[in-house]
Amino acid sequence: MRTTLYALVDCSAFYCSCERVFRPDIAQRPVCVLSNNDGCVVSLTPEMKALGIRMGTPLFQIKDEIKKHKALVFSSNYSLYADMSRRVVQAIETFSDDVEQYSIDESFIAFGADDASIVSERERLQALAEDIYNTVLRETGIPVRVSIAETKTLAKVGSLYTKQLLKEGKIPCSVLWHHPEKQLILSTTPVSEVWGVGRALTEKLVHERVGTAAQLAALDSTSIRKRYGIVLEKTVHELNGICCIPLDEHLSDRKSIIRSRMFSKKLTDPSLICEAVIAHTVRSAEKLRSEKLLATQLTVYICTSRHVESRVYRSVSRALVLPTNDSFVLSALARTLFEECFIAHSPSGAVYRYSKAGIVLHELIPETAFTAPLFSGIQKEQPLLMAVLDKMNKKFGKNSVALASMGTPDTARKTAAGKSGARDWAMKREHMSPRYTTVWSELVRVKL
DNA sequence: TCTGGGGTCCTAGGACCC
DNA sequence: TCTGGGGTCCTAGGACCC
């Protein structure tokens, strides 16, 4: 009988690996990459982990450690990572047509395997996994881990196991299908590490003495459904080798576009915060147009830091009169919603210091699904104007043509506090590496 | 007028992922 | 002082109708 198996190809410390590809001199040094705004660590190498630094740690807490051990810190360079990700997928696609790119650093591949000759099939699959590992490394310079199993959830468990192999100095490739130690691997995997089990579920499960993947797999799926819902029921089936989450090859139809950023400093001046809201709206409208979509609903939100006691989170949503991807229409509505949303101080009179603003476009529909009704007031020149705007920004660089309400980088204005407030909401990126693969002027320089 | 049940649709929020 | 962002799916609860 033929069985379908899934291979998970997972890039190791992907963002750090991308930085290392172009900096062979740092191959052995501790490296980490920071989140937007240089906030906290989002990718780190084993050398960095060995210093006791964890994923999600804020930069300011580890500054001394970094100095002491001469560790390297990079701001996130998404142009570079997106391009490297594309190259990795290209390399993977030479092995199969059935590839799902699950995230920027992970892909699943579906394979058929022959049940009748399990021993030789296992050998063949192990060789295949190693072939994928070698190919991706050779073509892109990015080290991956490869794990093959009967379901995606089991492949995820196997991928954790390959980290163990890596520590033992072996090639990080494994085939969990009929693996002699499969039960042992499941019983040493904490339930919190299982794909689909997050913090809240872990707490509940551990309370019921379900601490490992093996114990979760042994539970009765019907009662799991009653108590925890359909999502965890699927996970239990998947751990038992029954596929419930098939390969998703087509690029899923996008349901929403979200855009938000922390400000580089706390803001109280509504005009500055509104600039950020408009800028997010314009960026998102560009994304809509590039994907030939229209939005039917817009949400604007602003909030203060999560880390203060008197946290405020305010949001206002509104449906658009007609579906649109027009920057002018969307930013006009965004401004209105922002004005409804903004409050300067608490009932007790304390001034709110806002740390973040964002917008969400939802209920997206394809451009082709909507024709503007007659007399709707939409002029046919409007999409044309947007197309020209997009073309110019593509050719001359982001924001060469922009809405004045987004604020201008070089016009210093006075904020309410009296300081120079130009683009105070813009992102901090102090440790940025060159965009080696996507911008001509930032190519690697070779000394002769 | 009162009472009840069931279905649908919508929205907000929680939980999860990387 | 400084603590990320973008996305999907499910569920509970309210409003409304029959």
Short mmCIF file of C-alpha atoms (C1' of nucleotides) in Angstrom, two decimals:
data_model
loop_
_atom_site.label_atom_id
_atom_site.label_comp_id
_atom_site.label_asym_id
_atom_site.label_seq_id
_atom_site.Cartn_x
_atom_site.Cartn_y
_atom_site.Cartn_z
CA MET A 1 0.00 0.00 0.00
CA ARG A 2 1.10 3.55 -0.68
CA THR A 3 1.22 5.96 2.23
CA THR A 4 1.53 9.74 1.99
CA LEU A 5 4.31 11.17 4.10
CA TYR A 6 5.23 14.77 4.90
CA ALA A 7 8.70 16.26 5.04
CA LEU A 8 9.25 19.41 7.02
CA VAL A 9 12.20 21.52 5.87
CA ASP A 10 12.96 24.01 8.60
CA CYS A 11 15.75 26.61 8.34
CA SER A 12 17.94 26.73 11.44
CA ALA A 13 17.97 30.16 13.13
CA PHE A 14 16.89 31.52 9.75
CA TYR A 15 17.47 35.27 10.14
CA CYS A 16 20.88 34.68 11.76
CA SER A 17 21.79 32.19 9.03
CA CYS A 18 20.94 34.80 6.37
CA GLU A 19 23.28 37.28 8.04
CA ARG A 20 26.03 34.65 8.24
CA VAL A 21 25.83 33.72 4.55
CA PHE A 22 27.37 37.08 3.69
CA ARG A 23 29.65 37.28 6.71
CA PRO A 24 31.70 34.06 6.82
CA ASP A 25 33.85 35.74 9.47
CA ILE A 26 31.04 35.40 12.02
CA ALA A 27 30.31 31.72 11.45
CA GLN A 28 31.41 30.70 14.95
CA ARG A 29 30.43 33.85 16.85
CA PRO A 30 27.21 34.30 18.84
CA VAL A 31 24.69 36.13 16.61
CA CYS A 32 21.15 37.40 17.13
CA VAL A 33 18.59 39.35 15.11
CA LEU A 34 16.20 41.84 16.69
CA SER A 35 12.50 42.50 16.17
CA ASN A 36 11.23 45.71 14.62
CA ASN A 37 12.32 48.82 16.47
CA ASP A 38 15.33 46.86 17.80
CA GLY A 39 13.04 45.66 20.56
CA CYS A 40 13.80 42.05 21.42
CA VAL A 41 15.64 38.98 20.16
CA VAL A 42 13.67 37.06 17.51
CA SER A 43 16.38 34.78 16.09
CA LEU A 44 19.54 33.48 17.74
CA THR A 45 22.31 30.99 17.08
CA PRO A 46 23.24 28.10 19.42
CA GLU A 47 26.36 30.08 20.44
CA MET A 48 24.04 32.86 21.63
CA LYS A 49 21.77 30.40 23.44
CA ALA A 50 24.83 29.04 25.21
CA LEU A 51 25.24 32.48 26.82
CA GLY A 52 21.85 31.96 28.45
CA ILE A 53 20.01 34.35 26.15
CA ARG A 54 16.45 33.39 25.20
CA MET A 55 14.12 34.11 22.32
CA GLY A 56 12.05 37.21 23.07
CA THR A 57 14.50 38.81 25.50
CA PRO A 58 14.53 42.63 25.22
CA LEU A 59 17.80 44.07 23.92
CA PHE A 60 18.32 46.43 26.86
CA GLN A 61 18.45 43.48 29.27
CA ILE A 62 21.36 41.78 27.52
CA LYS A 63 23.57 44.69 26.48
CA ASP A 64 26.29 43.77 29.01
CA GLU A 65 26.37 40.11 27.96
CA ILE A 66 26.69 41.12 24.33
CA LYS A 67 29.62 43.42 25.00
CA LYS A 68 31.36 40.92 27.23
CA HIS A 69 31.20 38.04 24.74
CA LYS A 70 31.59 40.16 21.59
CA ALA A 71 28.28 38.87 20.30
CA LEU A 72 26.80 40.33 17.10
CA VAL A 73 23.44 42.04 16.95
CA PHE A 74 21.50 42.79 13.77
CA SER A 75 18.32 44.79 13.16
CA SER A 76 15.79 42.83 11.11
CA ASN A 77 16.50 43.10 7.39
CA TYR A 78 13.32 41.76 5.80
CA SER A 79 14.32 42.47 2.20
CA LEU A 80 17.28 40.15 2.66
CA TYR A 81 15.33 37.42 4.52
CA ALA A 82 12.44 37.42 2.04
CA ASP A 83 14.82 37.02 -0.90
CA MET A 84 16.82 34.24 0.80
CA SER A 85 13.54 32.49 1.67
CA ARG A 86 12.55 32.55 -1.99
CA ARG A 87 15.86 30.90 -2.91
CA VAL A 88 15.42 28.16 -0.30
CA VAL A 89 11.93 27.33 -1.61
CA GLN A 90 13.29 27.24 -5.15
CA ALA A 91 15.88 24.67 -4.07
CA ILE A 92 13.22 22.59 -2.30
CA GLU A 93 10.94 22.65 -5.32
CA THR A 94 13.51 20.68 -7.32
CA PHE A 95 12.47 17.65 -5.21
CA SER A 96 8.69 17.75 -5.63
CA ASP A 97 5.78 19.67 -7.09
CA ASP A 98 3.82 19.21 -3.86
CA VAL A 99 5.37 21.94 -1.75
CA GLU A 100 3.64 24.19 0.77
CA GLN A 101 5.60 27.19 1.97
CA TYR A 102 4.27 27.39 5.50
CA SER A 103 6.23 30.40 6.74
CA ILE A 104 9.30 32.43 5.83
CA ASP A 105 11.58 29.65 7.14
CA GLU A 106 9.54 26.45 6.86
CA SER A 107 8.15 24.36 4.01
CA PHE A 108 6.30 21.05 3.86
CA ILE A 109 6.70 18.53 1.03
CA ALA A 110 4.36 15.58 0.40
CA PHE A 111 5.82 12.21 -0.69
CA GLY A 112 4.52 8.75 -1.38
CA ALA A 113 6.08 5.79 0.43
CA ASP A 114 5.70 2.04 -0.11
CA ASP A 115 4.38 0.22 2.97
CA ALA A 116 5.33 -3.18 1.64
CA SER A 117 9.08 -2.69 2.00
CA ILE A 118 9.39 -0.57 5.10
CA VAL A 119 13.07 -1.23 5.81
CA SER A 120 14.31 -0.24 2.37
CA GLU A 121 11.83 2.66 2.20
CA ARG A 122 13.17 4.07 5.45
CA GLU A 123 16.66 3.96 4.00
CA ARG A 124 15.52 5.64 0.80
CA LEU A 125 13.73 8.41 2.73
CA GLN A 126 16.71 9.00 5.02
CA ALA A 127 18.91 9.43 1.93
CA LEU A 128 16.33 11.76 0.42
CA ALA A 129 16.24 13.91 3.58
CA GLU A 130 20.02 14.19 3.50
CA ASP A 131 19.91 15.06 -0.18
CA ILE A 132 17.50 17.92 0.56
CA TYR A 133 19.77 19.14 3.36
CA ASN A 134 22.86 19.13 1.13
CA THR A 135 21.10 20.72 -1.84
CA VAL A 136 19.65 23.65 0.12
CA LEU A 137 22.98 24.27 1.83
CA ARG A 138 24.88 24.19 -1.47
CA GLU A 139 22.41 26.37 -3.39
CA THR A 140 21.73 29.00 -0.70
CA GLY A 141 24.23 28.66 2.16
CA ILE A 142 21.35 28.17 4.60
CA PRO A 143 21.49 25.11 6.91
CA VAL A 144 18.14 23.33 7.31
CA ARG A 145 16.68 20.48 9.36
CA VAL A 146 14.64 17.84 7.54
CA SER A 147 12.08 15.60 9.21
CA ILE A 148 9.80 13.07 7.51
CA ALA A 149 6.67 11.58 9.15
CA GLU A 150 3.08 10.46 8.50
CA THR A 151 1.50 13.82 9.40
CA LYS A 152 2.62 17.43 9.61
CA THR A 153 2.26 17.43 13.40
CA LEU A 154 4.52 14.36 13.68
CA ALA A 155 6.99 15.96 11.26
CA LYS A 156 7.11 18.92 13.66
CA VAL A 157 7.90 16.55 16.55
CA GLY A 158 10.58 14.97 14.39
CA SER A 159 12.02 18.38 13.65
CA LEU A 160 12.58 18.95 17.38
CA TYR A 161 14.30 15.56 17.50
CA THR A 162 16.67 16.63 14.69
CA LYS A 163 17.88 19.45 16.95
CA GLN A 164 19.10 16.68 19.25
CA LEU A 165 20.92 14.99 16.34
CA LEU A 166 22.57 18.29 15.52
CA LYS A 167 23.87 18.62 19.07
CA GLU A 168 25.38 15.14 18.74
CA GLY A 169 27.21 16.29 15.63
CA LYS A 170 25.04 14.28 13.23
CA ILE A 171 23.27 15.50 10.08
CA PRO A 172 19.90 16.94 11.27
CA CYS A 173 17.68 14.67 9.16
CA SER A 174 15.22 12.11 10.50
CA VAL A 175 12.45 9.76 9.39
CA LEU A 176 9.91 9.25 12.18
CA TRP A 177 7.82 6.81 10.09
CA HIS A 178 8.35 3.36 11.68
CA HIS A 179 11.24 4.80 13.64
CA PRO A 180 12.32 2.20 16.25
CA GLU A 181 12.38 4.89 18.94
CA LYS A 182 9.26 6.79 17.89
CA GLN A 183 7.43 6.11 21.17
CA LEU A 184 10.46 7.23 23.18
CA ILE A 185 10.72 10.43 21.13
CA LEU A 186 7.02 11.21 21.75
CA SER A 187 7.30 10.49 25.45
CA THR A 188 10.26 12.85 25.82
CA THR A 189 8.56 15.69 23.92
CA PRO A 190 6.88 18.09 26.36
CA VAL A 191 3.23 18.76 25.48
CA SER A 192 4.05 22.47 25.29
CA GLU A 193 6.29 21.76 22.28
CA VAL A 194 3.53 20.10 20.26
CA TRP A 195 2.35 22.08 17.23
CA GLY A 196 -1.05 23.58 18.10
CA VAL A 197 -0.54 23.53 21.87
CA GLY A 198 0.22 26.99 23.21
CA ARG A 199 0.53 28.47 26.68
CA ALA A 200 -3.12 28.34 27.67
CA LEU A 201 -3.66 24.73 26.57
CA THR A 202 -0.39 23.61 28.16
CA GLU A 203 -1.52 24.96 31.50
CA LYS A 204 -4.84 23.11 31.32
CA LEU A 205 -3.30 19.86 30.05
CA VAL A 206 -0.50 19.79 32.60
CA HIS A 207 -3.10 20.35 35.30
CA GLU A 208 -4.73 17.14 34.09
CA ARG A 209 -1.37 15.35 34.21
CA VAL A 210 -0.90 15.36 30.45
CA GLY A 211 2.72 16.42 30.22
CA THR A 212 4.10 14.80 27.05
CA ALA A 213 3.19 14.34 23.40
CA ALA A 214 2.78 10.60 24.05
CA GLN A 215 0.27 11.25 26.86
CA LEU A 216 -1.67 13.67 24.65
CA ALA A 217 -1.75 11.13 21.83
CA ALA A 218 -3.19 8.50 24.19
CA LEU A 219 -6.27 10.59 25.10
CA ASP A 220 -9.70 9.82 23.71
CA SER A 221 -10.29 12.18 20.81
CA THR A 222 -14.07 12.50 21.29
CA SER A 223 -13.78 13.69 24.87
CA ILE A 224 -10.92 16.01 23.83
CA ARG A 225 -13.28 17.56 21.30
CA LYS A 226 -15.95 18.12 23.94
CA ARG A 227 -13.54 19.68 26.41
CA TYR A 228 -11.07 21.54 24.21
CA GLY A 229 -12.64 21.87 20.77
CA ILE A 230 -11.96 20.67 17.28
CA VAL A 231 -8.45 22.09 16.96
CA LEU A 232 -6.92 19.93 19.68
CA GLU A 233 -8.91 16.91 18.50
CA LYS A 234 -7.15 17.22 15.13
CA THR A 235 -3.80 17.45 16.89
CA VAL A 236 -4.50 14.20 18.78
CA HIS A 237 -5.38 12.42 15.52
CA GLU A 238 -2.28 13.79 13.83
CA LEU A 239 -0.06 12.54 16.68
CA ASN A 240 -1.56 9.10 16.02
CA GLY A 241 -0.62 9.23 12.37
CA ILE A 242 -4.06 10.19 11.02
CA CYS A 243 -3.74 13.15 8.69
CA CYS A 244 -6.15 16.02 9.48
CA ILE A 245 -4.08 18.94 8.21
CA PRO A 246 -3.37 18.26 4.53
CA LEU A 247 -0.82 20.04 2.38
CA ASP A 248 -2.03 23.53 1.46
CA GLU A 249 -0.41 24.27 -1.89
CA HIS A 250 -2.38 27.15 -3.25
CA LEU A 251 -1.47 30.51 -1.80
CA SER A 252 -4.38 30.99 0.54
CA ASP A 253 -6.79 33.79 -0.22
CA ARG A 254 -5.85 36.53 2.13
CA LYS A 255 -8.51 37.51 4.65
CA SER A 256 -6.97 40.64 6.12
CA ILE A 257 -4.03 43.00 6.03
CA ILE A 258 -2.67 44.21 9.34
CA ARG A 259 -0.06 46.88 9.78
CA SER A 260 1.20 48.31 13.03
CA ARG A 261 4.44 49.48 14.61
CA MET A 262 5.68 50.57 17.97
CA PHE A 263 6.84 54.20 17.88
CA SER A 264 10.52 54.82 18.46
CA LYS A 265 9.43 56.91 21.46
CA LYS A 266 6.18 57.39 23.38
CA LEU A 267 3.84 59.96 21.83
CA THR A 268 1.16 62.27 23.20
CA ASP A 269 0.63 64.56 20.18
CA PRO A 270 -2.40 63.39 18.18
CA SER A 271 -1.14 64.92 14.94
CA LEU A 272 2.00 62.77 15.03
CA ILE A 273 0.10 59.61 15.91
CA CYS A 274 -2.32 60.36 13.09
CA GLU A 275 0.62 60.60 10.66
CA ALA A 276 1.63 57.07 11.64
CA VAL A 277 -1.94 55.82 11.17
CA ILE A 278 -2.12 57.40 7.71
CA ALA A 279 1.29 55.99 6.76
CA HIS A 280 0.18 52.49 7.77
CA THR A 281 -3.01 52.95 5.78
CA VAL A 282 -1.16 54.06 2.65
CA ARG A 283 1.29 51.10 2.90
CA SER A 284 -1.60 48.70 3.32
CA ALA A 285 -3.47 50.23 0.38
CA GLU A 286 -0.35 49.64 -1.75
CA LYS A 287 -0.35 46.02 -0.62
CA LEU A 288 -4.03 45.72 -1.53
CA ARG A 289 -3.35 47.04 -5.03
CA SER A 290 -0.30 44.83 -5.55
CA GLU A 291 -2.49 41.81 -4.74
CA LYS A 292 -5.45 43.14 -6.74
CA LEU A 293 -7.74 43.23 -3.72
CA LEU A 294 -10.32 45.64 -2.31
CA ALA A 295 -11.09 46.20 1.35
CA THR A 296 -14.61 46.59 2.66
CA GLN A 297 -13.78 47.37 6.27
CA LEU A 298 -11.15 49.37 8.14
CA THR A 299 -10.11 49.31 11.81
CA VAL A 300 -7.82 51.87 13.43
CA TYR A 301 -6.29 51.21 16.81
CA ILE A 302 -3.91 52.95 19.20
CA CYS A 303 -2.52 51.78 22.51
CA THR A 304 -0.11 52.56 25.30
CA SER A 305 2.63 50.20 26.43
CA ARG A 306 1.66 46.73 27.59
CA HIS A 307 4.01 47.22 30.47
CA VAL A 308 2.25 50.05 32.26
CA GLU A 309 -0.59 49.47 34.69
CA SER A 310 -3.02 51.97 33.20
CA ARG A 311 -2.90 50.39 29.78
CA VAL A 312 -5.34 51.76 27.20
CA TYR A 313 -6.28 50.07 23.98
CA ARG A 314 -8.73 51.88 21.75
CA SER A 315 -10.06 50.85 18.37
CA VAL A 316 -12.79 51.91 15.96
CA SER A 317 -14.01 49.95 12.93
CA ARG A 318 -16.12 51.08 10.04
CA ALA A 319 -17.37 49.56 6.81
CA LEU A 320 -16.48 51.44 3.63
CA VAL A 321 -19.36 52.73 1.58
CA LEU A 322 -17.91 50.90 -1.42
CA PRO A 323 -15.05 48.36 -1.50
CA THR A 324 -11.80 50.17 -2.39
CA ASN A 325 -8.02 50.09 -2.51
CA ASP A 326 -7.67 53.83 -3.06
CA SER A 327 -5.09 55.45 -0.78
CA PHE A 328 -7.00 58.74 -0.61
CA VAL A 329 -10.34 57.20 0.31
CA LEU A 330 -8.80 54.85 2.86
CA SER A 331 -6.62 57.48 4.52
CA ALA A 332 -9.53 59.93 4.75
CA LEU A 333 -11.53 57.28 6.60
CA ALA A 334 -8.50 56.37 8.72
CA ARG A 335 -8.23 60.00 9.81
CA THR A 336 -11.90 60.11 10.81
CA LEU A 337 -11.62 56.87 12.77
CA PHE A 338 -8.45 58.05 14.47
CA GLU A 339 -10.16 61.23 15.62
CA GLU A 340 -12.98 59.16 17.11
CA CYS A 341 -10.49 56.84 18.73
CA PHE A 342 -8.02 59.24 20.28
CA ILE A 343 -8.31 60.40 23.86
CA ALA A 344 -5.57 62.51 25.41
CA HIS A 345 -5.93 61.61 29.04
CA SER A 346 -7.55 59.30 31.55
CA PRO A 347 -10.66 60.24 33.56
CA SER A 348 -8.31 61.15 36.40
CA GLY A 349 -6.45 63.54 34.10
CA ALA A 350 -3.24 61.54 33.55
CA VAL A 351 -1.81 62.04 30.05
CA TYR A 352 -1.71 58.87 27.96
CA ARG A 353 1.67 58.20 26.36
CA TYR A 354 0.92 56.12 23.28
CA SER A 355 3.44 53.51 22.14
CA LYS A 356 1.82 51.95 19.11
CA ALA A 357 -0.72 52.53 16.35
CA GLY A 358 -2.06 50.18 13.73
CA ILE A 359 -4.73 49.52 11.17
CA VAL A 360 -6.51 46.43 9.91
CA LEU A 361 -8.15 46.03 6.52
CA HIS A 362 -10.61 43.17 6.49
CA GLU A 363 -13.34 41.58 4.41
CA LEU A 364 -11.03 41.63 1.41
CA ILE A 365 -12.44 40.78 -2.00
CA PRO A 366 -10.76 40.47 -5.42
CA GLU A 367 -10.89 43.56 -7.66
CA THR A 368 -12.66 41.48 -10.29
CA ALA A 369 -15.51 40.69 -7.92
CA PHE A 370 -16.68 44.28 -7.76
CA THR A 371 -17.86 46.78 -10.32
CA ALA A 372 -18.52 50.33 -9.17
CA PRO A 373 -22.20 51.12 -9.61
CA LEU A 374 -23.18 53.95 -11.93
CA PHE A 375 -23.41 57.32 -10.21
CA SER A 376 -21.32 56.03 -7.30
CA GLY A 377 -19.03 59.02 -7.67
CA ILE A 378 -15.99 56.83 -8.39
CA GLN A 379 -14.14 58.36 -11.30
CA LYS A 380 -12.38 56.03 -13.62
CA GLU A 381 -9.24 58.17 -13.38
CA GLN A 382 -8.79 57.26 -9.72
CA PRO A 383 -7.37 53.73 -10.22
CA LEU A 384 -5.14 55.18 -12.93
CA LEU A 385 -3.76 57.74 -10.50
CA MET A 386 -3.05 55.00 -7.98
CA ALA A 387 -1.26 52.95 -10.64
CA VAL A 388 0.98 55.91 -11.49
CA LEU A 389 1.73 56.44 -7.80
CA ASP A 390 2.72 52.79 -7.38
CA LYS A 391 4.88 52.85 -10.51
CA MET A 392 6.78 55.96 -9.41
CA ASN A 393 7.40 54.61 -5.94
CA LYS A 394 8.62 51.35 -7.41
CA LYS A 395 11.01 53.13 -9.75
CA PHE A 396 12.30 55.91 -7.51
CA GLY A 397 12.04 54.22 -4.14
CA LYS A 398 9.47 53.99 -1.39
CA ASN A 399 7.75 57.30 -0.55
CA SER A 400 9.19 59.28 -3.49
CA VAL A 401 5.58 60.26 -4.05
CA ALA A 402 3.62 60.29 -0.81
CA LEU A 403 0.60 61.84 0.81
CA ALA A 404 1.52 65.02 2.71
CA SER A 405 -0.54 63.76 5.65
CA MET A 406 1.99 60.95 6.20
CA GLY A 407 4.52 63.54 7.38
CA THR A 408 7.84 64.31 5.76
CA PRO A 409 11.17 62.96 6.97
CA ASP A 410 13.14 66.16 6.67
CA THR A 411 10.62 68.74 7.78
CA ALA A 412 11.21 69.22 11.46
CA ARG A 413 8.04 70.17 13.22
CA LYS A 414 7.33 71.09 16.77
CA THR A 415 5.49 68.58 18.86
CA ALA A 416 3.32 69.51 21.79
CA ALA A 417 6.33 68.81 24.00
CA GLY A 418 8.32 71.40 22.09
CA LYS A 419 10.93 68.99 20.74
CA SER A 420 11.68 68.22 17.12
CA GLY A 421 9.05 65.67 16.27
CA ALA A 422 9.68 64.71 12.65
CA ARG A 423 8.81 61.04 12.21
CA ASP A 424 9.04 60.24 15.88
CA TRP A 425 6.84 57.29 15.08
CA ALA A 426 9.33 55.84 12.57
CA MET A 427 11.10 52.58 13.33
CA LYS A 428 14.46 52.35 15.04
CA ARG A 429 16.98 50.17 13.17
CA GLU A 430 20.46 50.80 14.41
CA HIS A 431 22.14 47.51 13.52
CA MET A 432 21.00 46.99 9.95
CA SER A 433 23.04 44.85 7.56
CA PRO A 434 23.18 45.62 3.80
CA ARG A 435 20.40 44.27 1.55
CA TYR A 436 23.04 42.12 -0.19
CA THR A 437 20.76 40.41 -2.70
CA THR A 438 18.12 42.98 -3.64
CA VAL A 439 19.85 46.39 -3.94
CA TRP A 440 22.73 46.93 -6.39
CA SER A 441 24.52 49.49 -4.25
CA GLU A 442 24.56 47.10 -1.28
CA LEU A 443 26.21 44.10 -2.98
CA VAL A 444 29.02 42.32 -1.14
CA ARG A 445 32.37 44.05 -1.74
CA VAL A 446 35.33 41.84 -2.53
CA LYS A 447 38.78 43.22 -1.79
CA LEU A 448 41.47 42.38 -4.36
"C1'" DT B 1 -50.01 40.24 26.31
"C1'" DC B 2 -47.07 36.56 27.87
"C1'" DT B 3 -44.08 32.64 27.17
"C1'" DG B 4 -40.58 29.51 24.81
"C1'" DG B 5 -37.28 27.45 21.55
"C1'" DG B 6 -34.40 27.31 17.69
"C1'" DG B 7 -31.95 29.07 13.89
"C1'" DT B 8 -28.81 32.49 11.67
"C1'" DC B 9 -25.80 36.16 11.32
"C1'" DC B 10 -22.42 39.19 13.13
"C1'" DT B 11 -18.69 40.69 16.13
"C1'" DA B 12 -15.22 40.67 19.64
"C1'" DG B 13 -11.88 38.32 21.66
"C1'" DG B 14 -9.01 34.38 22.68
"C1'" DA B 15 -5.65 31.12 21.22
"C1'" DC B 16 -2.43 29.65 18.24
"C1'" DC B 17 1.31 29.94 14.69
"C1'" DC B 18 5.94 31.83 12.89
"C1'" DT C 1 14.70 54.97 29.78
"C1'" DC C 2 14.46 50.77 26.58
"C1'" DT C 3 9.86 45.07 26.13
"C1'" DG C 4 7.85 42.84 17.90
"C1'" DG C 5 4.58 42.17 13.95
"C1'" DG C 6 1.40 39.72 10.77
"C1'" DG C 7 -1.71 36.32 10.18
"C1'" DT C 8 -5.70 32.44 10.77
"C1'" DC C 9 -9.20 29.93 13.02
"C1'" DC C 10 -12.62 29.01 16.52
"C1'" DT C 11 -16.03 30.21 20.00
"C1'" DA C 12 -19.15 32.73 22.89
"C1'" DG C 13 -22.61 35.88 23.11
"C1'" DG C 14 -25.85 39.31 21.41
"C1'" DA C 15 -29.38 40.70 18.07
"C1'" DC C 16 -32.86 39.37 15.33
"C1'" DC C 17 -36.42 36.55 13.24
"C1'" DC C 18 -39.86 32.90 12.99
#
